[in-house]
Coordinates of C-alpha atoms in Angstrom, one line a residue:
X1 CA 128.2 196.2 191.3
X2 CA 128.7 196.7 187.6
X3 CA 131.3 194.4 187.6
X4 CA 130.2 192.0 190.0
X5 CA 126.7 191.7 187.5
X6 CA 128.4 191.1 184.3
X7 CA 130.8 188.4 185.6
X8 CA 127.7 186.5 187.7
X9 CA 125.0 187.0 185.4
X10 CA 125.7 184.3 182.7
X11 CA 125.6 181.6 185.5
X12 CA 122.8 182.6 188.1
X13 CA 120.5 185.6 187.0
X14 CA 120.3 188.8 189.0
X15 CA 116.6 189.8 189.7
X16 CA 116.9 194.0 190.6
X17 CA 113.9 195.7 192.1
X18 CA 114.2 199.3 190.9
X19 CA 112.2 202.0 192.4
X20 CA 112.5 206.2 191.0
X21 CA 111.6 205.5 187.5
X22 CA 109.5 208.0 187.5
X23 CA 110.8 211.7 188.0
X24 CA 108.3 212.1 191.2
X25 CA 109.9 208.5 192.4
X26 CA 113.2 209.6 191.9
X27 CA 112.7 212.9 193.6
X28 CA 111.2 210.1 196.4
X29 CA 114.5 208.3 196.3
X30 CA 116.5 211.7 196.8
X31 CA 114.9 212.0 200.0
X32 CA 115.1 209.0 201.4
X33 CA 118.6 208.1 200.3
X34 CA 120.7 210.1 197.6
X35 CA 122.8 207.5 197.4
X36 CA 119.9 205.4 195.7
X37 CA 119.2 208.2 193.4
X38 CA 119.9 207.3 189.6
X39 CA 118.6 208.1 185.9
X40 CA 115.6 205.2 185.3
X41 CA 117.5 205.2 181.8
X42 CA 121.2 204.6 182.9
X43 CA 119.4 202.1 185.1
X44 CA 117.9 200.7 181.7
X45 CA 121.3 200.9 179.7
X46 CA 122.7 199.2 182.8
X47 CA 120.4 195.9 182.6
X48 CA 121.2 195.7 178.8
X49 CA 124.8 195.9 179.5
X50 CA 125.0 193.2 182.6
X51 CA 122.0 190.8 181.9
X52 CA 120.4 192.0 185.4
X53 CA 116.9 191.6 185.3
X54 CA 115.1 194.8 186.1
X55 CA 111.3 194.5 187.8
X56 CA 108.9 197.3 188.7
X57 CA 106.5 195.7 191.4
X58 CA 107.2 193.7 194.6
X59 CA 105.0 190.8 193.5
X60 CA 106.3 190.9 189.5
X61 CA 110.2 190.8 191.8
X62 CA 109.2 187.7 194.0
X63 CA 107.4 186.0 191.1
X64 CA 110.7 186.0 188.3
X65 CA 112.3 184.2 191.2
X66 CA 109.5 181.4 192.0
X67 CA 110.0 181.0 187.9
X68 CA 113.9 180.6 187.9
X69 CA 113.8 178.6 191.2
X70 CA 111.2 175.8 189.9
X71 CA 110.1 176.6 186.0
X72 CA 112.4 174.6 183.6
X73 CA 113.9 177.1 180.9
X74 CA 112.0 177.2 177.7
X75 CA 112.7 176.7 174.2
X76 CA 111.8 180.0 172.9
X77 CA 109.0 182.6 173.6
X78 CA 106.4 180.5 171.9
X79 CA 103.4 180.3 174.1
X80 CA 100.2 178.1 173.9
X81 CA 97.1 178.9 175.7
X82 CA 94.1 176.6 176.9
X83 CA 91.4 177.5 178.7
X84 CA 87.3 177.0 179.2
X85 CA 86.8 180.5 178.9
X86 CA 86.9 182.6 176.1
X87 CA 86.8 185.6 177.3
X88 CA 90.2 185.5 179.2
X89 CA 91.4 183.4 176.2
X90 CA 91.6 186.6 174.0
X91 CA 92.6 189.4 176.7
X92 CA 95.2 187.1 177.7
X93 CA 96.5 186.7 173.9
X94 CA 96.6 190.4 173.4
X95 CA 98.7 190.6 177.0
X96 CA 100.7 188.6 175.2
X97 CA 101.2 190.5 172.2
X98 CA 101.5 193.4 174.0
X99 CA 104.6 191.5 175.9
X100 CA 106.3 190.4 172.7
X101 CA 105.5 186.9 173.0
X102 CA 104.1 184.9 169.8
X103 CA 101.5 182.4 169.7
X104 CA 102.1 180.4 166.9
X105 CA 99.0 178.2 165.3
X106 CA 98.9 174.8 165.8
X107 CA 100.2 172.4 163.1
X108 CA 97.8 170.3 161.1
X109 CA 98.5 167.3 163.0
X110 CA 98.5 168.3 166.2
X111 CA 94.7 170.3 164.9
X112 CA 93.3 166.2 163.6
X113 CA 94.3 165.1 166.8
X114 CA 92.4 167.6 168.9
X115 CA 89.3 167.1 167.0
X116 CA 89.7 163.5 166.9
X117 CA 89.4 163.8 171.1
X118 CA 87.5 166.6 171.4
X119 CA 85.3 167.0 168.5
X120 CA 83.3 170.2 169.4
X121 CA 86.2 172.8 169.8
X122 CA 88.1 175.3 167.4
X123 CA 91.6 174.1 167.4
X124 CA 93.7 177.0 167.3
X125 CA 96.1 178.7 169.7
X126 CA 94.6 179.9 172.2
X127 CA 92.7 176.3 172.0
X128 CA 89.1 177.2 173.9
X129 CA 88.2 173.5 175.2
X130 CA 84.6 175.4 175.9
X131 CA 83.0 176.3 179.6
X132 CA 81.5 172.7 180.1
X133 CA 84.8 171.3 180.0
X134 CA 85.5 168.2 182.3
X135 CA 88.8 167.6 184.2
X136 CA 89.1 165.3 181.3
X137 CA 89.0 167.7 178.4
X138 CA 91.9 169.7 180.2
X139 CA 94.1 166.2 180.4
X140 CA 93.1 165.6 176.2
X141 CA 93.9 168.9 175.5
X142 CA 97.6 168.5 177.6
X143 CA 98.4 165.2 176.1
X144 CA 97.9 166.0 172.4
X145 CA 99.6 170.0 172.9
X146 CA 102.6 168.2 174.6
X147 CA 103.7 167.3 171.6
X148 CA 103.3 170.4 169.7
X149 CA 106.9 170.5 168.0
X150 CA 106.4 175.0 168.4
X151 CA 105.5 174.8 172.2
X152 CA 107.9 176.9 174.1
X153 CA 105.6 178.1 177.2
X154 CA 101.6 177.0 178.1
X155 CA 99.4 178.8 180.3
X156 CA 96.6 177.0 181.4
X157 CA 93.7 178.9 182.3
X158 CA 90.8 177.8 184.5
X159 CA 87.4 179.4 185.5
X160 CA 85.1 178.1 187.4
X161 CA 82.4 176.8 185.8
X162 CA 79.5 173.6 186.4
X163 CA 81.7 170.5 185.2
X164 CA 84.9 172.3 185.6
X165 CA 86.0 170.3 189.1
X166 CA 89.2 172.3 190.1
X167 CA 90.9 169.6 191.8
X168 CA 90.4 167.1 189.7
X169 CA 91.8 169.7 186.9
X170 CA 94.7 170.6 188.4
X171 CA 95.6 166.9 189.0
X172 CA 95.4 167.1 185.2
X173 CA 97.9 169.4 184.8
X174 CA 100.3 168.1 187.9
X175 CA 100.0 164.9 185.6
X176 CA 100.9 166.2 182.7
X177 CA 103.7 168.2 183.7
X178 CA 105.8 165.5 185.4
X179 CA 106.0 163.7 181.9
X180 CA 106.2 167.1 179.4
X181 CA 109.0 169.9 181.4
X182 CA 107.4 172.3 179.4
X183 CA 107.6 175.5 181.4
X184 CA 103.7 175.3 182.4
X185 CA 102.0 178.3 184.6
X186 CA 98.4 178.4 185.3
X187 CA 95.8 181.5 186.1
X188 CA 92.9 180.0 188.3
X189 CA 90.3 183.2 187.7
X190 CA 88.0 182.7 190.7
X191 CA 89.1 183.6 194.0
X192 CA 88.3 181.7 197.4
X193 CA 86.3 179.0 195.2
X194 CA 89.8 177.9 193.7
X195 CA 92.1 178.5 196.9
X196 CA 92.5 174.4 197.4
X197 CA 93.4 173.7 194.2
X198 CA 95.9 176.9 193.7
X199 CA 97.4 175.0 196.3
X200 CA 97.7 171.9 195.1
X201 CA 99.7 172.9 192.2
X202 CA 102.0 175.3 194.7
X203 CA 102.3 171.8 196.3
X204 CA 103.8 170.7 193.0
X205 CA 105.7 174.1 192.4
X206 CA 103.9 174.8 189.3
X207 CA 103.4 178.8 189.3
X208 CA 100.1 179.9 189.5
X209 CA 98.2 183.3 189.7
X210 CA 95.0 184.4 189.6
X211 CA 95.1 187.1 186.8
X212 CA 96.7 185.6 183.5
X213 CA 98.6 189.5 183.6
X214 CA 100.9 188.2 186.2
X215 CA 102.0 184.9 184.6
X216 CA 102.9 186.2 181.1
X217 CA 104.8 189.0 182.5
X218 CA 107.4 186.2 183.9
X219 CA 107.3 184.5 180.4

């Protein structure tokens, strides 16, 4: 298998869902199947020696592969965040942080440009287009980050607010990503209220979640 991983893993990656990191799970594994059994650090060592990608959760397994199958590769770890919610804005930058991933500002141009069409908000990264932002806002925000010459990744992050209109956002960023191939992933924070438009963009293979947690861990 060693062998097998280091000669395939330059051309097509190898996504590994490892169970018995802990010593409780591997005393788990034991039981169920000794041959299974290993040391979560040879396991570690392994991955850094082959390029296999090791994942700890079902959904964080099935996810890295809905991101190689349809997300473009990126540029670097560079991320960008918009949203019209705050809140989420910052716990999602600290995620981010916490993940190793930078958010660079934005350069001076790309800041007059954003104020030039949308005159009310901070421009920084993460860029808060505010909670009464239209479907509009979103598509001004898109078309003057696309262009951002530091952009490597954007999460786009939507709550469900008055003027937010979830469909009409999403048709936004559907637009916008069939011109940029930036490696776009949205978090649509809201439950049932946002199933159709979570949808819409699965329609379009753009990854969506509904915690930002999710999406930045396959960044």
């Amino acid at each position: 298998f060693f062998s097998t991983c280091s000669t395939l893993t330059p051309k097509k990656p190898v996504i590994v869902l490892k169970g018995g990191q802990s010593l409780q799970g591997q005393t788990a594994s034991v039981s169920h199947t000794a041959a299974l059994a290993s040391n979560y650090i040879l396991t570690k060592a392994f991955s850094k020696q082959t390029g296999v990608i090791i994942t700890n959760t079902i959904q964080e397994w099935l996810n890295l592969a809905a991101a190689f199958a349809h997300v473009p590769p990126a540029k670097s770890k560079n991320l960008t965040i918009i949203t019209n919610a705050g809140g989420p804005g910052v716990l999602s930058t600290d995620e981010a942080a916490n993940l190793g991933l930078a958010l660079p500002d934005l350069s001076d141009k790309t800041k007059q440009k954003l104020l030039k069409a949308l005159p009310r908000i901070n421009p920084h990264n993460p860029l808060d287009i505010l909670g009464d932002a239209t479907p509009n806002d979103f598509g001004l925000a898109l078309s003057v980050i696309k262009n951002e010459p530091q952009i490597g990744n954007q999460l786009i992050i939507i709550t469900p607010q008055t003027t937010t209109k979830p469909l009409e956002t999403v048709e936004r960023i559907i637009d916008s990503h069939t011109y940029q191939h930036i490696p776009t992933f949205a978090c649509l924070i809201g439950g049932d209220k946002l199933k159709s438009a979570r949808q819409k963009l699965h329609q379009h293979h753009i990854l969506n979640f509904e915690f930002p947690t999710n999406a930045l861990q396959i960044i």
